[in-house]
Tab-separated table of C-alpha atoms and ligand atoms in Angstrom:
chain	number	residue	atom	x	y	z
A	191	MET	CA	-26.716	8.924	-9.143
A	192	LEU	CA	-27.548	12.311	-7.999
A	193	VAL	CA	-25.709	14.164	-5.067
A	194	LEU	CA	-26.946	17.152	-3.670
A	195	LEU	CA	-25.529	19.417	-0.867
A	196	PHE	CA	-28.290	20.177	1.674
A	197	GLY	CA	-29.669	23.741	1.239
A	198	ALA	CA	-27.347	23.787	-1.937
A	199	ASN	CA	-27.553	25.518	-5.243
A	200	LYS	CA	-25.997	22.588	-6.996
A	201	GLY	CA	-26.402	18.942	-7.758
A	202	TYR	CA	-23.955	16.570	-9.604
A	203	ILE	CA	-25.463	13.757	-11.831
A	204	TYR	CA	-22.692	10.873	-11.723
A	205	VAL	CA	-22.744	8.575	-14.506
A	206	ARG	CA	-20.339	6.401	-16.060
A	207	ALA	CA	-18.594	7.722	-19.333
A	208	GLU	CA	-19.290	4.030	-20.632
A	209	TYR	CA	-22.670	4.784	-20.966
A	210	PRO	CA	-22.702	7.576	-23.731
A	211	ILE	CA	-26.620	7.238	-24.265
A	212	ALA	CA	-27.395	7.896	-20.882
A	213	VAL	CA	-24.993	10.850	-20.652
A	214	LYS	CA	-26.491	12.453	-24.214
A	215	ARG	CA	-29.873	12.057	-22.454
A	216	PHE	CA	-29.040	13.779	-19.426
A	217	GLU	CA	-27.426	16.560	-21.338
A	218	VAL	CA	-30.422	16.959	-23.346
A	219	ALA	CA	-32.727	17.008	-20.151
A	220	ILE	CA	-30.605	19.351	-18.475
A	221	ASN	CA	-30.736	21.876	-21.561
A	222	GLN	CA	-34.577	21.605	-21.735
A	223	ALA	CA	-34.764	22.161	-18.013
A	224	LYS	CA	-32.892	25.322	-18.524
A	225	GLU	CA	-34.968	26.447	-21.444
A	226	TYR	CA	-38.162	25.998	-19.427
A	227	GLY	CA	-36.759	27.804	-16.421
A	228	ILE	CA	-36.478	24.862	-13.873
A	229	LEU	CA	-32.701	24.966	-13.663
A	230	GLY	CA	-30.526	28.129	-13.413
A	231	LYS	CA	-30.930	31.281	-11.854
A	232	ASN	CA	-34.246	32.743	-10.260
A	233	ILE	CA	-36.165	29.661	-11.179
A	234	TRP	CA	-39.881	30.662	-11.826
A	235	ASN	CA	-39.017	34.100	-10.239
A	236	THR	CA	-38.646	32.576	-6.600
A	237	GLY	CA	-35.024	33.866	-6.251
A	238	PHE	CA	-34.028	30.397	-5.635
A	239	GLU	CA	-31.263	29.083	-8.034
A	240	PHE	CA	-30.016	25.713	-8.859
A	241	GLU	CA	-27.529	24.116	-11.251
A	242	LEU	CA	-26.968	20.473	-12.110
A	243	GLU	CA	-23.493	19.329	-13.338
A	244	ILE	CA	-22.691	15.740	-14.974
A	245	ARG	CA	-19.756	14.206	-13.946
A	246	LEU	CA	-18.223	11.298	-15.665
A	247	GLY	CA	-16.974	8.320	-13.954
A	248	ALA	CA	-14.058	6.383	-15.221
A	249	GLY	CA	-15.482	2.936	-15.247
A	250	ALA	CA	-14.874	1.608	-11.556
A	251	PHE	CA	-17.710	-0.539	-9.990
A	252	VAL	CA	-16.572	0.772	-6.508
A	253	CYS	CA	-17.542	4.431	-7.473
A	254	GLY	CA	-21.226	3.481	-7.124
A	255	GLU	CA	-20.448	3.250	-3.437
A	256	GLU	CA	-21.597	6.635	-1.963
A	257	THR	CA	-18.433	7.623	-0.142
A	258	ALA	CA	-16.127	6.417	-2.987
A	259	LEU	CA	-18.327	8.447	-5.680
A	260	LEU	CA	-17.927	11.579	-3.201
A	261	GLU	CA	-14.249	11.165	-3.365
A	262	SER	CA	-14.400	10.612	-7.262
A	263	ILE	CA	-16.344	13.885	-7.678
A	264	GLU	CA	-13.882	15.837	-5.181
A	265	GLY	CA	-11.065	14.704	-7.764
A	266	ARG	CA	-9.587	11.861	-5.798
A	267	ARG	CA	-9.125	8.305	-6.294
A	268	GLY	CA	-12.412	6.442	-5.875
A	269	GLN	CA	-11.908	4.806	-2.596
A	270	PRO	CA	-14.587	4.494	-0.002
A	271	ARG	CA	-14.451	6.324	3.412
A	272	VAL	CA	-14.954	4.805	6.678
A	273	LYS	CA	-18.371	5.480	7.814
A	274	PRO	CA	-19.681	7.461	10.079
A	275	PRO	CA	-19.758	10.131	9.373
A	276	TYR	CA	-22.334	9.519	6.935
A	277	PRO	CA	-22.923	11.544	3.843
A	278	ALA	CA	-26.029	13.120	5.343
A	279	ASN	CA	-23.519	14.649	8.210
A	280	SER	CA	-20.479	15.007	6.292
A	281	GLY	CA	-20.527	14.391	2.493
A	282	LEU	CA	-19.031	16.479	-0.406
A	283	TRP	CA	-16.199	18.735	0.598
A	284	GLY	CA	-17.404	17.603	4.228
A	285	LYS	CA	-20.755	19.327	3.877
A	286	PRO	CA	-24.302	17.400	4.647
A	287	THR	CA	-25.023	15.800	1.287
A	288	LEU	CA	-28.037	13.917	-0.153
A	289	ILE	CA	-26.706	11.024	-2.271
A	290	ASN	CA	-29.374	8.781	-4.133
A	291	ASN	CA	-30.037	7.082	-7.344
A	292	VAL	CA	-31.659	9.399	-9.838
A	293	GLU	CA	-34.792	6.924	-9.719
A	294	THR	CA	-35.196	7.647	-5.945
A	295	PHE	CA	-35.266	11.492	-6.797
A	296	ALA	CA	-37.635	10.880	-9.619
A	297	ASN	CA	-40.422	9.761	-7.195
A	298	VAL	CA	-40.137	12.803	-5.029
A	299	THR	CA	-42.083	15.198	-7.896
A	300	LYS	CA	-44.685	12.324	-8.035
A	301	ILE	CA	-45.067	12.212	-4.190
A	302	ILE	CA	-45.296	16.099	-3.988
A	303	LEU	CA	-47.880	16.012	-6.800
A	304	ASN	CA	-49.967	13.056	-5.796
A	305	GLY	CA	-49.443	13.141	-2.108
A	306	ALA	CA	-47.838	10.368	0.246
A	307	GLN	CA	-51.045	8.328	0.557
A	308	TRP	CA	-51.068	7.994	-3.142
A	309	TYR	CA	-47.560	6.656	-3.128
A	310	ALA	CA	-48.150	4.576	-0.317
A	311	SER	CA	-50.964	2.797	-1.872
A	312	ILE	CA	-48.592	1.233	-4.375
A	313	GLY	CA	-46.060	-1.521	-3.243
A	314	THR	CA	-45.918	-3.651	-0.476
A	315	GLU	CA	-46.201	-2.962	3.470
A	316	LYS	CA	-42.747	-1.931	3.799
A	317	SER	CA	-41.456	-1.088	0.208
A	318	LYS	CA	-43.557	1.549	-1.467
A	319	GLY	CA	-43.761	2.477	-5.086
A	320	THR	CA	-42.466	1.024	-8.129
A	321	LYS	CA	-39.044	-0.382	-9.034
A	322	VAL	CA	-37.455	-0.475	-12.511
A	323	PHE	CA	-35.655	-3.383	-13.379
A	324	ALA	CA	-33.155	-4.111	-16.222
A	325	LEU	CA	-34.366	-7.522	-17.324
A	326	GLY	CA	-31.641	-9.596	-19.125
A	327	GLY	CA	-30.211	-12.893	-19.631
A	328	ASP	CA	-32.217	-15.982	-21.021
A	329	VAL	CA	-35.615	-14.288	-21.378
A	330	ILE	CA	-37.614	-13.655	-24.523
A	331	ASN	CA	-38.342	-9.839	-23.954
A	332	VAL	CA	-35.163	-7.821	-22.399
A	333	GLY	CA	-35.083	-4.401	-21.787
A	334	LEU	CA	-36.108	-1.931	-18.855
A	335	VAL	CA	-39.456	-2.907	-17.030
A	336	GLU	CA	-41.310	-0.711	-14.386
A	337	VAL	CA	-43.371	-2.718	-11.883
A	338	PRO	CA	-45.009	-2.046	-8.540
A	339	MET	CA	-43.132	-3.230	-5.455
A	340	GLY	CA	-44.551	-6.921	-4.695
A	341	THR	CA	-44.732	-8.076	-8.157
A	342	THR	CA	-43.809	-11.648	-8.346
A	343	LEU	CA	-40.632	-12.790	-10.190
A	344	ARG	CA	-42.850	-15.050	-12.202
A	345	GLU	CA	-44.881	-12.117	-13.515
A	346	ILE	CA	-41.669	-10.314	-14.427
A	347	VAL	CA	-40.035	-13.203	-16.240
A	348	PHE	CA	-42.885	-14.974	-17.701
A	349	ASP	CA	-46.001	-12.350	-18.179
A	350	ILE	CA	-43.605	-9.492	-19.013
A	351	GLY	CA	-40.427	-11.234	-20.125
A	352	GLY	CA	-42.464	-13.543	-22.159
A	353	GLY	CA	-40.590	-16.701	-20.712
A	354	ILE	CA	-37.480	-18.671	-21.347
A	355	PRO	CA	-36.299	-18.800	-25.104
A	356	GLU	CA	-35.994	-22.141	-26.887
A	357	GLY	CA	-38.315	-23.972	-24.439
A	358	LYS	CA	-35.616	-24.443	-21.750
A	359	GLU	CA	-36.326	-24.414	-18.086
A	360	PHE	CA	-36.047	-21.339	-15.834
A	361	LYS	CA	-33.206	-22.083	-13.332
A	362	VAL	CA	-32.406	-18.924	-11.433
A	363	ALA	CA	-32.753	-15.215	-11.676
A	364	GLN	CA	-29.857	-12.975	-10.114
A	365	THR	CA	-30.907	-9.700	-8.837
A	366	GLY	CA	-28.336	-6.856	-7.346
A	367	GLY	CA	-25.690	-8.301	-10.180
A	368	PRO	CA	-22.535	-9.040	-8.469
A	369	SER	CA	-23.745	-7.808	-4.840
A	370	GLY	CA	-26.743	-10.069	-5.017
A	371	GLY	CA	-27.702	-13.499	-5.094
A	372	CYS	CA	-29.450	-16.216	-7.158
A	373	ILE	CA	-33.020	-16.618	-6.950
A	374	PRO	CA	-34.186	-20.331	-7.551
A	375	LYS	CA	-37.280	-21.539	-9.026
A	376	GLN	CA	-39.035	-22.203	-5.689
A	377	TYR	CA	-39.230	-18.509	-5.056
A	378	LEU	CA	-40.837	-17.564	-8.431
A	379	ASP	CA	-43.910	-16.515	-6.778
A	380	THR	CA	-42.308	-14.513	-3.908
A	381	PRO	CA	-43.628	-10.795	-4.331
A	382	ILE	CA	-40.245	-8.817	-4.761
A	383	ASP	CA	-39.492	-6.062	-2.445
A	384	TYR	CA	-36.493	-5.170	-0.512
A	385	GLU	CA	-37.372	-7.388	2.518
A	386	SER	CA	-38.203	-10.442	0.532
A	387	LEU	CA	-35.283	-10.128	-1.541
A	388	ALA	CA	-33.113	-9.803	1.503
A	389	SER	CA	-34.813	-12.975	3.369
A	390	ILE	CA	-33.701	-15.196	0.614
A	391	GLY	CA	-29.951	-13.977	0.354
A	392	SER	CA	-30.378	-11.623	-2.414
A	393	MET	CA	-30.965	-7.726	-2.830
A	394	MET	CA	-32.422	-5.522	-5.173
A	395	GLY	CA	-29.343	-3.031	-5.864
A	396	SER	CA	-29.968	-0.768	-8.787
A	397	GLY	CA	-32.314	-3.144	-10.468
A	398	GLY	CA	-30.449	-5.635	-12.559
A	399	LEU	CA	-32.308	-8.813	-12.901
A	400	ILE	CA	-30.599	-11.357	-15.102
A	401	VAL	CA	-32.551	-14.709	-15.876
A	402	MET	CA	-30.744	-17.910	-16.375
A	403	ASP	CA	-32.067	-21.093	-17.933
A	404	GLU	CA	-31.171	-25.000	-17.041
A	405	ARG	CA	-27.703	-24.688	-18.928
A	406	LYS	CA	-26.172	-22.540	-16.522
A	407	CYS	CA	-23.708	-24.208	-14.048
A	408	MET	CA	-24.044	-22.224	-10.554
A	409	VAL	CA	-20.288	-22.789	-9.395
A	410	ASN	CA	-19.151	-21.029	-12.726
A	411	LEU	CA	-21.941	-18.319	-12.099
A	412	ALA	CA	-20.308	-17.752	-8.587
A	413	LYS	CA	-16.657	-17.679	-10.330
A	414	PHE	CA	-17.845	-15.073	-12.807
A	415	TYR	CA	-19.167	-12.828	-10.363
A	416	LEU	CA	-16.459	-13.231	-7.783
A	417	GLY	CA	-13.962	-12.666	-10.824
A	418	PHE	CA	-15.711	-9.170	-11.327
A	419	THR	CA	-15.626	-8.214	-7.735
A	420	VAL	CA	-11.649	-9.249	-7.373
A	421	ASP	CA	-11.014	-6.830	-10.284
A	422	GLU	CA	-12.910	-3.995	-8.980
A	423	SER	CA	-11.885	-4.236	-5.404
A	424	CYS	CA	-10.293	-0.946	-4.648
A	425	GLY	CA	-7.673	-2.693	-2.376
A	426	LYS	CA	-8.369	-0.260	0.660
A	427	CYS	CA	-9.026	-3.258	3.098
A	428	THR	CA	-7.644	-6.751	3.354
A	429	PRO	CA	-10.712	-8.879	3.744
A	430	CYS	CA	-12.046	-7.744	0.482
A	431	ARG	CA	-8.618	-7.368	-1.170
A	432	ILE	CA	-7.118	-10.576	-0.442
A	433	GLY	CA	-10.194	-12.723	0.813
A	434	THR	CA	-12.028	-12.330	-2.465
A	435	LYS	CA	-9.176	-13.560	-4.516
A	436	ARG	CA	-8.599	-16.693	-2.185
A	437	MET	CA	-12.400	-17.372	-2.780
A	438	LEU	CA	-11.929	-16.854	-6.745
A	439	GLU	CA	-8.794	-19.287	-6.402
A	440	LEU	CA	-10.941	-21.939	-4.580
A	441	LEU	CA	-13.412	-21.669	-7.293
A	442	GLU	CA	-11.206	-21.820	-10.056
A	443	ARG	CA	-9.738	-25.182	-8.832
A	444	ILE	CA	-13.099	-26.453	-8.368
A	445	THR	CA	-14.583	-25.694	-11.892
A	446	LYS	CA	-11.248	-27.236	-13.200
A	447	GLY	CA	-11.914	-30.594	-11.275
A	448	GLN	CA	-9.150	-29.999	-8.572
A	449	GLY	CA	-11.709	-29.132	-5.824
A	450	LYS	CA	-11.073	-30.986	-2.558
A	451	ASN	CA	-13.181	-32.091	0.372
A	452	GLY	CA	-13.857	-29.339	2.662
A	453	ASP	CA	-13.654	-26.588	0.061
A	454	ILE	CA	-17.303	-25.689	0.289
A	455	GLU	CA	-16.783	-25.322	4.004
A	456	LYS	CA	-13.739	-22.929	3.593
A	457	LEU	CA	-15.784	-21.064	0.949
A	458	GLU	CA	-18.564	-20.549	3.578
A	459	LYS	CA	-16.046	-19.546	6.250
A	460	LEU	CA	-14.098	-16.987	4.228
A	461	ALA	CA	-17.586	-15.715	2.733
A	462	ASN	CA	-18.926	-14.741	6.269
A	463	MET	CA	-15.683	-13.385	7.086
A	464	ILE	CA	-15.387	-11.208	4.373
A	465	LYS	CA	-19.105	-9.894	4.763
A	466	LYS	CA	-18.330	-8.882	8.313
A	467	ALA	CA	-14.952	-7.500	8.024
A	468	SER	CA	-14.959	-5.458	4.899
A	469	ILE	CA	-15.148	-1.456	5.042
A	470	CYS	CA	-17.839	-0.969	2.232
A	471	GLY	CA	-20.704	-2.631	0.513
A	472	LEU	CA	-18.429	-4.011	-2.284
A	473	GLY	CA	-16.640	-6.356	-0.014
A	474	GLN	CA	-19.679	-6.638	2.413
A	475	THR	CA	-21.754	-8.126	-0.546
A	476	ALA	CA	-19.139	-9.906	-2.615
A	477	PRO	CA	-19.728	-13.138	-0.999
A	478	ASN	CA	-23.509	-13.040	-1.838
A	479	PRO	CA	-23.336	-14.873	-4.996
A	480	ILE	CA	-21.151	-17.616	-3.478
A	481	LEU	CA	-23.273	-18.134	-0.276
A	482	SER	CA	-26.439	-18.180	-2.424
A	483	THR	CA	-25.498	-20.814	-4.908
A	484	ILE	CA	-24.218	-22.930	-2.235
A	485	LYS	CA	-27.455	-22.592	-0.337
A	486	TYR	CA	-29.644	-23.628	-3.134
A	487	PHE	CA	-27.371	-25.672	-5.461
A	488	ARG	CA	-24.845	-27.366	-3.040
A	489	GLU	CA	-25.390	-30.785	-4.913
A	490	GLU	CA	-23.834	-28.891	-7.957
A	491	TYR	CA	-20.797	-28.012	-5.765
A	492	GLU	CA	-20.453	-31.426	-4.635
A	493	ALA	CA	-20.694	-32.754	-8.174
A	494	HIS	CA	-17.870	-30.764	-9.363
A	495	ILE	CA	-15.589	-31.608	-6.098
A	496	ILE	CA	-16.343	-35.438	-5.478
A	497	LYS	CA	-17.593	-36.940	-8.982
A	498	LYS	CA	-15.519	-34.262	-11.042
A	499	GLU	CA	-18.548	-33.531	-12.948
A	500	CYS	CA	-20.217	-30.285	-14.101
A	501	PRO	CA	-23.918	-31.275	-14.203
A	502	ALA	CA	-24.736	-28.306	-16.486
A	503	GLY	CA	-21.970	-29.165	-18.784
A	504	GLU	CA	-20.566	-25.571	-18.575
A	505	CYS	CA	-17.206	-26.017	-17.116
A	506	LYS	CA	-15.222	-27.274	-19.999
A	507	ALA	CA	-12.375	-28.966	-17.965
A	508	LEU	CA	-15.110	-31.178	-16.409
A	509	THR	CA	-17.097	-31.740	-19.745
A	510	LYS	CA	-16.749	-34.771	-22.152
A	511	ILE	CA	-18.450	-34.524	-25.295
A	512	THR	CA	-19.544	-37.916	-26.631
A	513	ILE	CA	-21.127	-39.226	-29.736
A	514	ASN	CA	-24.150	-41.754	-29.004
A	515	PRO	CA	-23.514	-44.499	-31.819
A	516	GLU	CA	-27.028	-45.803	-31.578
A	517	LEU	CA	-28.188	-42.425	-32.829
A	518	CYS	CA	-25.563	-41.322	-35.084
A	519	LYS	CA	-26.362	-41.405	-38.770
A	520	GLY	CA	-23.318	-40.533	-40.140
A	521	CYS	CA	-24.326	-37.496	-41.863
A	522	GLY	CA	-21.066	-35.785	-41.227
A	523	ILE	CA	-22.387	-32.478	-40.242
A	524	CYS	CA	-20.643	-32.374	-36.847
A	525	LYS	CA	-17.329	-33.102	-38.592
A	526	LYS	CA	-18.115	-30.186	-41.119
A	527	ASN	CA	-18.524	-27.525	-38.331
A	528	CYS	CA	-15.653	-28.733	-35.896
A	529	PRO	CA	-13.363	-25.840	-35.757
A	530	VAL	CA	-10.351	-28.002	-34.833
A	531	GLY	CA	-10.916	-31.091	-37.037
A	532	ALA	CA	-11.766	-33.130	-33.795
A	533	ILE	CA	-14.153	-35.496	-35.368
A	534	SER	CA	-13.604	-38.294	-37.750
A	535	GLY	CA	-15.788	-40.818	-39.693
A	536	GLU	CA	-16.913	-42.126	-43.074
A	537	PRO	CA	-20.167	-41.225	-44.462
A	538	LYS	CA	-23.165	-43.251	-43.018
A	539	LYS	CA	-20.856	-44.631	-40.395
A	540	THR	CA	-20.862	-43.585	-36.746
A	541	HIS	CA	-18.463	-40.632	-36.105
A	542	LYS	CA	-15.902	-40.257	-33.435
A	543	ILE	CA	-14.466	-37.499	-31.396
A	544	ASP	CA	-10.633	-37.229	-30.432
A	545	SER	CA	-10.823	-35.907	-27.088
A	546	ASN	CA	-7.348	-34.932	-27.295
A	547	ILE	CA	-8.097	-32.602	-29.860
A	548	CYS	CA	-11.702	-31.317	-28.865
A	549	ILE	CA	-11.740	-27.978	-27.429
A	550	LYS	CA	-15.311	-28.510	-25.980
A	551	CYS	CA	-16.723	-25.839	-28.007
A	552	GLY	CA	-20.101	-27.384	-28.124
A	553	VAL	CA	-20.742	-26.616	-31.940
A	554	CYS	CA	-21.232	-30.225	-32.585
A	555	VAL	CA	-23.686	-30.540	-29.974
A	556	SER	CA	-26.025	-27.713	-31.372
A	557	LYS	CA	-25.505	-28.965	-34.989
A	558	CYS	CA	-26.334	-32.485	-34.847
A	559	PRO	CA	-29.719	-32.994	-36.351
A	560	PHE	CA	-30.164	-36.414	-34.528
A	561	LYS	CA	-29.218	-35.137	-31.030
A	562	ALA	CA	-26.588	-37.668	-31.078
A	563	ILE	CA	-23.982	-35.715	-29.266
A	564	SER	CA	-24.032	-35.134	-25.741
A	565	LYS	CA	-21.898	-33.258	-23.162
B	25	FMN	C1	-19.827	-1.340	-4.898
B	25	FMN	C2	-21.236	-0.400	-4.878
B	25	FMN	C3	-21.695	-0.003	-6.258
B	25	FMN	C4	-22.884	0.555	-6.252
B	25	FMN	N1	-23.244	0.926	-7.240
B	25	FMN	C5	-24.307	1.573	-7.585
B	25	FMN	C6	-24.852	1.886	-8.849
B	25	FMN	O1	-24.105	1.716	-9.841
B	25	FMN	N2	-26.041	2.783	-8.923
B	25	FMN	C7	-26.706	3.101	-7.680
B	25	FMN	O2	-27.788	3.724	-7.866
B	25	FMN	N3	-26.277	2.684	-6.501
B	25	FMN	C8	-25.188	1.908	-6.294
B	25	FMN	N4	-24.807	1.692	-5.233
B	25	FMN	C9	-25.605	1.932	-4.129
B	25	FMN	C10	-25.262	3.410	-3.568
B	25	FMN	O3	-23.872	3.493	-2.949
B	25	FMN	C11	-26.410	3.837	-2.550
B	25	FMN	O4	-26.379	3.218	-1.597
B	25	FMN	C12	-27.624	4.050	-3.067
B	25	FMN	O5	-27.527	4.450	-4.184
B	25	FMN	C13	-28.502	4.907	-2.328
B	25	FMN	O6	-29.639	5.328	-2.954
B	25	FMN	P1	-30.970	4.831	-3.309
B	25	FMN	O7	-31.314	4.579	-1.898
B	25	FMN	O8	-31.596	5.914	-3.581
B	25	FMN	O9	-30.824	3.775	-4.060
B	25	FMN	C14	-23.493	0.998	-4.977
B	25	FMN	C15	-23.121	0.341	-3.792
B	25	FMN	C16	-21.971	-0.194	-3.731
B	25	FMN	C17	-21.253	-0.673	-2.371
B	26	SF4	S1	-14.696	-3.559	0.770
B	26	SF4	FE1	-13.119	-3.812	-1.028
B	26	SF4	S2	-13.779	-2.239	-2.370
B	26	SF4	FE2	-14.628	-1.718	-0.100
B	26	SF4	S3	-13.127	-0.456	0.767
B	26	SF4	FE3	-12.705	-2.538	1.261
B	26	SF4	S4	-11.191	-3.126	-0.486
B	26	SF4	FE4	-12.268	-1.321	-1.127
B	27	SF4	S1	-23.850	-34.673	-36.820
B	27	SF4	FE1	-24.691	-36.361	-35.621
B	27	SF4	S2	-25.615	-37.840	-36.867
B	27	SF4	FE2	-23.949	-36.555	-38.032
B	27	SF4	S3	-22.288	-37.590	-37.908
B	27	SF4	FE3	-22.224	-36.152	-36.367
B	27	SF4	S4	-23.040	-37.080	-34.551
B	27	SF4	FE4	-23.550	-38.201	-36.312
B	28	SF4	S1	-17.168	-29.758	-29.038
B	28	SF4	FE1	-16.128	-28.417	-30.564
B	28	SF4	S2	-13.919	-29.174	-30.702
B	28	SF4	FE2	-15.236	-30.524	-29.655
B	28	SF4	S3	-15.729	-32.109	-31.114
B	28	SF4	FE3	-17.553	-30.727	-30.962
B	28	SF4	S4	-17.088	-29.250	-32.537
B	28	SF4	FE4	-15.149	-30.301	-32.220
């Protein structure tokens, strides 16, 4: 992210130290800008001077929150400030500050060069310009893609991304990372912009777009993202510090087959309270993956709680690996590949799995040439 003081001669690029390639590229770009005289003293003989400094973040997600980021630049622990005052009034060292993603500032030059009309001609009615997405997950072409606002999820996933590998079905896409929500297939044709994503319970965030195929369990997905936010909560306010932990415990129980009637409602209640009562965006958005997966895949939660089943076969405690005797040819491939020796059987005879030994790794399911093993 880029931080500028109004009327200032100094800006900061804040980037996580774990992204060494990004850091290197910034260093190269800043040095090149100095060589061309775009940065430094007396820029192009205007008498104006401007410096850019790279500040490395130590790996805390919350330091992406603007006021925690300011604290971090000032040399303190990265914890959000209560707003107002907003950074535009009182930001870095109490001075009026512009703080935005570098992608946002990168648009400014284009707007100055080509005019506001030109910029406004790209995108949707309210969301203008283009957006860079980091496309990843169960999609053939992964990488950074830049598309006009209003491009549909289908175009990004299937035209640009090349679709889902191994002939699997698209299940959801998660935008906005742990702060966002899942987008199910009925919204594949929704034009993506800030407003439409918010209206379906997700958000743009800084452009993460993770595609998931039919094999992904939505309860496990919510648990995964919540585990991340619990680890990354800075602990300053109680709803986020304690509330997210309670939600994670509920999800852990549900994925272990220990869910109880009323757990879904408890999750919804906690989620809505945490959204409303947390100080910063981390806590305010942490429940989104839970709320959106409950909204679109409530039946998966119910299957875990009532039937003690994981329909996607991802939650190990609820998965039983079985061999279909009608399909098994006794080839022995599964037995050879099982890492814990849970499979027994004579050549050309039906094989068996000892469920007391099986660790549900799923290797045999993928190795059986006759599709005789299922979970
Ligand atoms: C927990 C949390 C993490 C964030 N991480 C990032 C981040 O990694 N990159 C980013 O650009 N914005 C991040 N943001 C959003 C920024 O705080 C800020 O709102 C945004 O960058 C504003 O600039 P923009 O309008 O140019 O995107 C994060 C927000 C929160 C609450
Ligand atoms: S919402 Fe979470 S991350 Fe934000 S200030 Fe409160 S405890 Fe810290
Ligand atoms: S790999 Fe399949 S067909 Fe071969 S023994 Fe195992 S279950 Fe039977
Ligand atoms: S799931 Fe893994 S541990 Fe279980 S029987 Fe198959 S290969 Fe062995």
